[in-house]
PDB file of C-alpha atoms in Angstrom:
ATOM      1  CA  LYS A  42      -4.456  51.394  53.120  1.00 36.00           C
ATOM      2  CA  GLU A  43      -4.755  48.894  50.661  1.00 38.00           C
ATOM      3  CA  THR A  44      -5.289  45.086  51.831  1.00 41.00           C
ATOM      4  CA  GLN A  45      -3.944  43.797  48.912  1.00 47.00           C
ATOM      5  CA  PRO A  46      -1.195  41.460  49.674  1.00 45.00           C
ATOM      6  CA  THR A  47       2.195  42.600  48.570  1.00 45.00           C
ATOM      7  CA  PRO A  48       4.356  40.114  46.770  1.00 43.00           C
ATOM      8  CA  HIS A  49       7.665  41.267  45.146  1.00 42.00           C
ATOM      9  CA  THR A  50       8.396  42.179  42.011  1.00 41.00           C
ATOM     10  CA  GLN A  51      10.788  40.084  39.969  1.00 44.00           C
ATOM     11  CA  LYS A  52      13.275  41.761  37.562  1.00 42.00           C
ATOM     12  CA  ARG A  53      13.910  39.707  34.367  1.00 45.00           C
ATOM     13  CA  SER A  54      17.646  38.966  32.748  1.00 42.00           C
ATOM     14  CA  PRO A  55      19.051  41.891  30.778  1.00 43.00           C
ATOM     15  CA  SER A  56      18.165  39.350  27.448  1.00 43.00           C
ATOM     16  CA  GLN A  57      14.809  39.897  28.329  1.00 47.00           C
ATOM     17  CA  SER A  58      12.031  42.169  26.878  1.00 45.00           C
ATOM     18  CA  PRO A  59      12.348  45.768  28.853  1.00 43.00           C
ATOM     19  CA  HIS A  60       8.785  45.361  29.728  1.00 42.00           C
ATOM     20  CA  SER A  61       9.297  41.912  31.265  1.00 41.00           C
ATOM     21  CA  GLU A  62       8.534  42.297  34.997  1.00 40.00           C
ATOM     22  CA  SER A  63       5.636  40.731  36.892  1.00 38.00           C
ATOM     23  CA  ILE A  64       4.277  40.469  40.044  1.00 35.00           C
ATOM     24  CA  ILE A  65       4.577  36.788  41.084  1.00 34.00           C
ATOM     25  CA  GLN A  66       4.076  34.881  44.655  1.00 38.00           C
ATOM     26  CA  ASP A  67       6.782  32.797  46.063  1.00 39.00           C
ATOM     27  CA  SER A  68       4.166  29.878  47.345  1.00 42.00           C
ATOM     28  CA  PRO A  69       0.906  30.635  45.005  1.00 45.00           C
ATOM     29  CA  PRO A  70      -1.636  30.275  47.545  1.00 48.00           C
ATOM     30  CA  PRO A  71      -4.645  27.751  46.703  1.00 51.00           C
ATOM     31  CA  GLU A  72      -7.829  29.395  44.875  1.00 53.00           C
ATOM     32  CA  SER A  73      -9.674  29.913  48.023  1.00 55.00           C
ATOM     33  CA  LEU A  74      -6.826  31.866  49.184  1.00 52.00           C
ATOM     34  CA  PHE A  75      -6.888  34.047  46.170  1.00 51.00           C
ATOM     35  CA  LYS A  76     -10.465  34.483  46.364  1.00 55.00           C
ATOM     36  CA  LEU A  77     -10.114  35.785  50.021  1.00 55.00           C
ATOM     37  CA  GLU A  78      -7.309  38.100  49.267  1.00 55.00           C
ATOM     38  CA  ALA A  79      -9.159  39.529  46.326  1.00 54.00           C
ATOM     39  CA  THR A  80     -12.407  40.150  48.367  1.00 54.00           C
ATOM     40  CA  ALA A  81     -10.656  41.878  51.063  1.00 56.00           C
ATOM     41  CA  GLU A  82      -9.393  44.238  48.758  1.00 57.00           C
ATOM     42  CA  VAL A  83     -12.505  45.066  47.153  1.00 51.00           C
ATOM     43  CA  ASN A  84     -14.655  44.963  50.282  1.00 57.00           C
ATOM     44  CA  GLN A  85     -12.708  48.144  51.463  1.00 54.00           C
ATOM     45  CA  ALA A  86     -13.425  50.055  48.270  1.00 55.00           C
ATOM     46  CA  LYS A  87     -16.614  51.736  49.537  1.00 59.00           C
ATOM     47  CA  SER A  88     -17.292  53.492  46.253  1.00 63.00           C
ATOM     48  CA  LEU A  89     -17.672  50.079  44.114  1.00 83.00           C
ATOM     49  CA  ASN A  90     -21.259  49.486  43.254  1.00 86.00           C
ATOM     50  CA  ALA A  91     -23.258  47.403  40.368  1.00 86.00           C
ATOM     51  CA  ASP A  92     -24.680  50.457  39.306  1.00 92.00           C
ATOM     52  CA  PHE A  93     -21.550  51.319  37.433  1.00 95.00           C
ATOM     53  CA  ALA A  94     -21.805  48.751  34.961  1.00 96.00           C
ATOM     54  CA  ILE A  95     -25.399  49.902  33.857  1.00 96.00           C
ATOM     55  CA  SER A  96     -23.845  53.312  32.910  1.00 95.00           C
ATOM     56  CA  HIS A  97     -20.880  52.178  31.663  1.00 96.00           C
ATOM     57  CA  PRO A  98     -21.769  48.913  30.040  1.00 96.00           C
ATOM     58  CA  LEU A  99     -18.818  46.854  28.283  1.00 96.00           C
ATOM     59  CA  ASN A 100     -17.995  43.362  27.013  1.00 96.00           C
ATOM     60  CA  LEU A 101     -14.876  42.707  28.777  1.00 98.00           C
ATOM     61  CA  LEU A 102     -11.614  40.362  28.718  1.00 98.00           C
ATOM     62  CA  ILE A 103      -8.608  39.962  31.269  1.00 98.00           C
ATOM     63  CA  ALA A 104      -5.470  38.469  29.957  1.00 98.00           C
ATOM     64  CA  ASP A 105      -3.103  37.818  32.564  1.00 97.00           C
ATOM     65  CA  ASP A 106      -1.133  34.613  33.459  1.00 96.00           C
ATOM     66  CA  ILE A 107      -0.672  35.312  36.937  1.00 92.00           C
ATOM     67  CA  GLU A 108      -4.358  33.828  38.188  1.00 94.00           C
ATOM     68  CA  LEU A 109      -3.924  35.937  41.513  1.00 92.00           C
ATOM     69  CA  ASN A 110      -4.095  38.904  39.159  1.00 92.00           C
ATOM     70  CA  ARG A 111      -6.860  38.150  37.087  1.00 95.00           C
ATOM     71  CA  THR A 112      -8.699  37.014  40.170  1.00 94.00           C
ATOM     72  CA  ILE A 113      -8.350  40.457  41.857  1.00 93.00           C
ATOM     73  CA  ILE A 114      -9.527  42.573  38.414  1.00 95.00           C
ATOM     74  CA  ARG A 115     -12.099  39.873  38.035  1.00 95.00           C
ATOM     75  CA  THR A 116     -13.476  40.219  41.838  1.00 93.00           C
ATOM     76  CA  ILE A 117     -13.522  44.035  41.494  1.00 94.00           C
ATOM     77  CA  LEU A 118     -15.479  44.282  38.324  1.00 96.00           C
ATOM     78  CA  LYS A 119     -17.929  41.790  39.780  1.00 94.00           C
ATOM     79  CA  LYS A 120     -18.372  44.399  42.070  1.00 93.00           C
ATOM     80  CA  LEU A 121     -18.926  47.130  39.492  1.00 95.00           C
ATOM     81  CA  GLY A 122     -21.420  44.773  38.032  1.00 96.00           C
ATOM     82  CA  TYR A 123     -19.239  43.241  35.141  1.00 97.00           C
ATOM     83  CA  THR A 124     -19.113  39.733  34.087  1.00 95.00           C
ATOM     84  CA  CYS A 125     -15.754  39.194  31.966  1.00 97.00           C
ATOM     85  CA  GLN A 126     -13.926  36.648  30.586  1.00 97.00           C
ATOM     86  CA  GLU A 127     -10.079  35.479  30.717  1.00 98.00           C
ATOM     87  CA  ALA A 128      -7.292  34.275  29.153  1.00 98.00           C
ATOM     88  CA  SER A 129      -3.462  33.377  30.429  1.00 96.00           C
ATOM     89  CA  ASN A 130      -1.711  34.262  27.833  1.00 96.00           C
ATOM     90  CA  GLY A 131      -1.705  36.428  24.688  1.00 96.00           C
ATOM     91  CA  THR A 132      -2.311  33.823  22.299  1.00 97.00           C
ATOM     92  CA  GLU A 133      -5.452  32.663  24.419  1.00 97.00           C
ATOM     93  CA  ALA A 134      -6.663  36.635  24.344  1.00 97.00           C
ATOM     94  CA  LEU A 135      -5.980  36.830  20.524  1.00 96.00           C
ATOM     95  CA  GLU A 136      -8.502  33.727  19.845  1.00 96.00           C
ATOM     96  CA  LEU A 137     -10.610  34.835  21.992  1.00 97.00           C
ATOM     97  CA  GLN A 138     -10.982  38.628  20.980  1.00 96.00           C
ATOM     98  CA  ASN A 139     -11.095  37.333  16.985  1.00 94.00           C
ATOM     99  CA  SER A 140     -14.029  35.184  17.906  1.00 94.00           C
ATOM    100  CA  GLU A 141     -16.064  37.450  20.564  1.00 91.00           C
ATOM    101  CA  ARG A 142     -14.977  40.825  19.866  1.00 92.00           C
ATOM    102  CA  PHE A 143     -14.480  42.736  23.450  1.00 96.00           C
ATOM    103  CA  ASP A 144     -14.689  46.445  23.384  1.00 93.00           C
ATOM    104  CA  TYR A 145     -12.032  46.198  26.752  1.00 97.00           C
ATOM    105  CA  ILE A 146      -9.098  44.331  27.236  1.00 98.00           C
ATOM    106  CA  PHE A 147      -7.237  44.326  30.382  1.00 98.00           C
ATOM    107  CA  MET A 148      -3.698  43.058  28.850  1.00 98.00           C
ATOM    108  CA  ASP A 149      -1.004  42.107  31.022  1.00 97.00           C
ATOM    109  CA  LEU A 150       2.467  42.863  29.348  1.00 96.00           C
ATOM    110  CA  ASP A 151       4.647  39.961  30.368  1.00 93.00           C
ATOM    111  CA  MET A 152       3.028  36.649  29.601  1.00 95.00           C
ATOM    112  CA  PRO A 153       4.146  33.288  27.816  1.00 91.00           C
ATOM    113  CA  GLU A 154       3.416  32.298  24.126  1.00 92.00           C
ATOM    114  CA  MET A 155       2.101  35.783  23.029  1.00 96.00           C
ATOM    115  CA  SER A 156       3.357  38.968  25.248  1.00 96.00           C
ATOM    116  CA  GLY A 157       0.920  41.644  25.639  1.00 97.00           C
ATOM    117  CA  ILE A 158       2.515  44.078  23.163  1.00 97.00           C
ATOM    118  CA  GLU A 159       2.164  41.064  20.342  1.00 97.00           C
ATOM    119  CA  ALA A 160      -1.180  40.209  21.165  1.00 98.00           C
ATOM    120  CA  ALA A 161      -2.051  44.311  21.236  1.00 98.00           C
ATOM    121  CA  ASP A 162      -0.399  44.398  18.011  1.00 98.00           C
ATOM    122  CA  ALA A 163      -2.069  41.639  16.016  1.00 97.00           C
ATOM    123  CA  ILE A 164      -5.637  42.568  17.687  1.00 97.00           C
ATOM    124  CA  ARG A 165      -4.805  46.166  15.821  1.00 97.00           C
ATOM    125  CA  SER A 166      -3.679  44.657  12.727  1.00 97.00           C
ATOM    126  CA  GLU A 167      -7.004  42.499  12.471  1.00 95.00           C
ATOM    127  CA  GLU A 168      -9.159  45.628  13.229  1.00 95.00           C
ATOM    128  CA  LYS A 169      -7.400  47.566  10.183  1.00 95.00           C
ATOM    129  CA  ARG A 170      -7.143  44.764   7.833  1.00 96.00           C
ATOM    130  CA  LEU A 171     -11.696  43.991   8.481  1.00 94.00           C
ATOM    131  CA  SER A 172     -12.033  48.019   9.411  1.00 91.00           C
ATOM    132  CA  LEU A 173     -13.463  46.940  12.623  1.00 91.00           C
ATOM    133  CA  PRO A 174     -14.105  49.576  15.560  1.00 91.00           C
ATOM    134  CA  ILE A 175     -11.138  50.025  17.918  1.00 94.00           C
ATOM    135  CA  THR A 176     -10.859  47.634  20.958  1.00 97.00           C
ATOM    136  CA  GLU A 177      -9.986  49.699  24.137  1.00 98.00           C
ATOM    137  CA  ILE A 178      -6.522  47.738  25.396  1.00 98.00           C
ATOM    138  CA  ILE A 179      -5.262  48.466  28.814  1.00 98.00           C
ATOM    139  CA  ALA A 180      -1.552  47.530  29.620  1.00 97.00           C
ATOM    140  CA  VAL A 181      -1.222  45.922  33.069  1.00 95.00           C
ATOM    141  CA  THR A 182       2.285  46.148  34.328  1.00 92.00           C
ATOM    142  CA  ALA A 183       4.492  46.642  37.266  1.00 90.00           C
ATOM    143  CA  ASN A 184       6.772  48.475  35.001  1.00 84.00           C
ATOM    144  CA  VAL A 185       5.651  52.049  33.907  1.00 82.00           C
ATOM    145  CA  SER A 186       8.613  53.101  32.594  1.00 89.00           C
ATOM    146  CA  ASP A 187       9.339  55.690  29.170  1.00 92.00           C
ATOM    147  CA  ILE A 188      10.222  52.444  27.204  1.00 93.00           C
ATOM    148  CA  THR A 189       7.448  50.320  28.405  1.00 92.00           C
ATOM    149  CA  ARG A 190       5.319  53.374  27.365  1.00 92.00           C
ATOM    150  CA  ASN A 191       6.835  53.876  24.175  1.00 95.00           C
ATOM    151  CA  ALA A 192       6.245  50.180  23.282  1.00 95.00           C
ATOM    152  CA  CYS A 193       2.498  50.539  24.393  1.00 96.00           C
ATOM    153  CA  GLU A 194       1.716  52.975  22.131  1.00 96.00           C
ATOM    154  CA  LYS A 195       3.479  52.129  19.323  1.00 97.00           C
ATOM    155  CA  VAL A 196       1.041  49.177  18.947  1.00 97.00           C
ATOM    156  CA  GLY A 197      -1.918  51.368  19.948  1.00 97.00           C
ATOM    157  CA  MET A 198      -2.257  50.538  23.266  1.00 98.00           C
ATOM    158  CA  ASN A 199      -5.272  53.102  25.307  1.00 97.00           C
ATOM    159  CA  GLY A 200      -4.039  53.487  28.733  1.00 94.00           C
ATOM    160  CA  TYR A 201      -2.087  51.715  31.820  1.00 92.00           C
ATOM    161  CA  LEU A 202      -3.326  49.867  34.635  1.00 92.00           C
ATOM    162  CA  GLU A 203      -0.222  50.108  36.820  1.00 90.00           C
ATOM    163  CA  LYS A 204       0.533  47.012  39.888  1.00 88.00           C
ATOM    164  CA  PRO A 205      -0.166  46.307  42.453  1.00 88.00           C
ATOM    165  CA  ILE A 206      -3.706  46.306  41.364  1.00 91.00           C
ATOM    166  CA  THR A 207      -6.406  47.941  43.254  1.00 91.00           C
ATOM    167  CA  ALA A 208     -10.180  48.592  42.951  1.00 92.00           C
ATOM    168  CA  ALA A 209      -9.537  52.403  42.797  1.00 91.00           C
ATOM    169  CA  ARG A 210      -7.346  52.143  40.007  1.00 92.00           C
ATOM    170  CA  VAL A 211      -9.532  49.537  38.079  1.00 95.00           C
ATOM    171  CA  LYS A 212     -12.423  51.727  38.325  1.00 94.00           C
ATOM    172  CA  GLU A 213     -10.625  55.095  37.527  1.00 94.00           C
ATOM    173  CA  GLN A 214      -9.168  53.426  34.484  1.00 95.00           C
ATOM    174  CA  LEU A 215     -12.597  52.309  33.333  1.00 96.00           C
ATOM    175  CA  THR A 216     -13.947  55.692  34.024  1.00 96.00           C
ATOM    176  CA  THR A 217     -10.988  57.231  31.817  1.00 96.00           C
ATOM    177  CA  SER A 218     -11.406  55.402  28.845  1.00 96.00           C
ATOM    178  CA  TRP A 219     -15.611  55.160  29.008  1.00 97.00           C
ATOM    179  CA  PRO A 220     -15.748  58.480  26.896  1.00 96.00           C
ATOM    180  CA  ARG A 221     -13.584  56.862  24.262  1.00 96.00           C
ATOM    181  CA  VAL A 222     -15.415  53.845  24.479  1.00 96.00           C
ATOM    182  CA  LYS A 223     -18.857  55.263  24.087  1.00 95.00           C
ATOM    183  CA  ALA A 224     -17.989  57.855  21.222  1.00 95.00           C
ATOM    184  CA  ARG A 225     -16.354  54.446  19.003  1.00 92.00           C
ATOM    185  CA  ARG A 226     -19.750  52.564  19.607  1.00 91.00           C
ATOM    186  CA  ASP A 227     -22.004  55.631  18.917  1.00 92.00           C
ATOM    187  CA  ARG A 228     -19.782  55.906  15.770  1.00 91.00           C
ATOM    188  CA  ALA A 229     -20.338  52.250  14.876  1.00 88.00           C
ATOM    189  CA  THR A 230     -24.232  52.550  15.638  1.00 88.00           C
ATOM    190  CA  LYS A 231     -24.410  55.297  13.336  1.00 89.00           C
ATOM    191  CA  LYS A 232     -22.548  53.676  10.404  1.00 86.00           C
ATOM    192  CA  ALA A 233     -24.466  50.697  10.891  1.00 86.00           C
ATOM    193  CA  ALA A 234     -27.822  52.530  10.572  1.00 89.00           C
ATOM    194  CA  GLN A 235     -26.834  54.209   6.995  1.00 84.00           C
TER     195      GLN A 235
END
């Protein structure tokens, strides 16, 4: 049984985006409690070990405006052997991607300033303009409806990490994505060598 806290899901008003749904806390706990909650989740995931990052090397970005969600994903990734960078909104995610060129992004859909959909669309446009390798972009959402899936597919997102976030779901998504990421990397290396 998952030990991650079960915050309620807040529905947005009809005037907002159909994918505007996020997990929130009534009274956000302090950072120390965030870490305890995240650690409790990953400590029960006995299949996690640092060897995973050795066999699946990735440069990772987490983009989510909810600090608890970022903490949980970051802690799980650390358990798998990764380090990562973080953005608290779509604008920050786009700026970091343009400067760092991550090959894997966990992108929350409902963020201030620029949504995950808008950020993913901007990243894809930049990749096309500069003929860059495609970044694996995974939508992080509590709303995996047909409308949300269609919106994500339209901007070229590659998969979904459904909330509540668990260690098993993060590892499963990384495992599913890895063959695509490796194939793109191999093609880019081969092209550069020509």
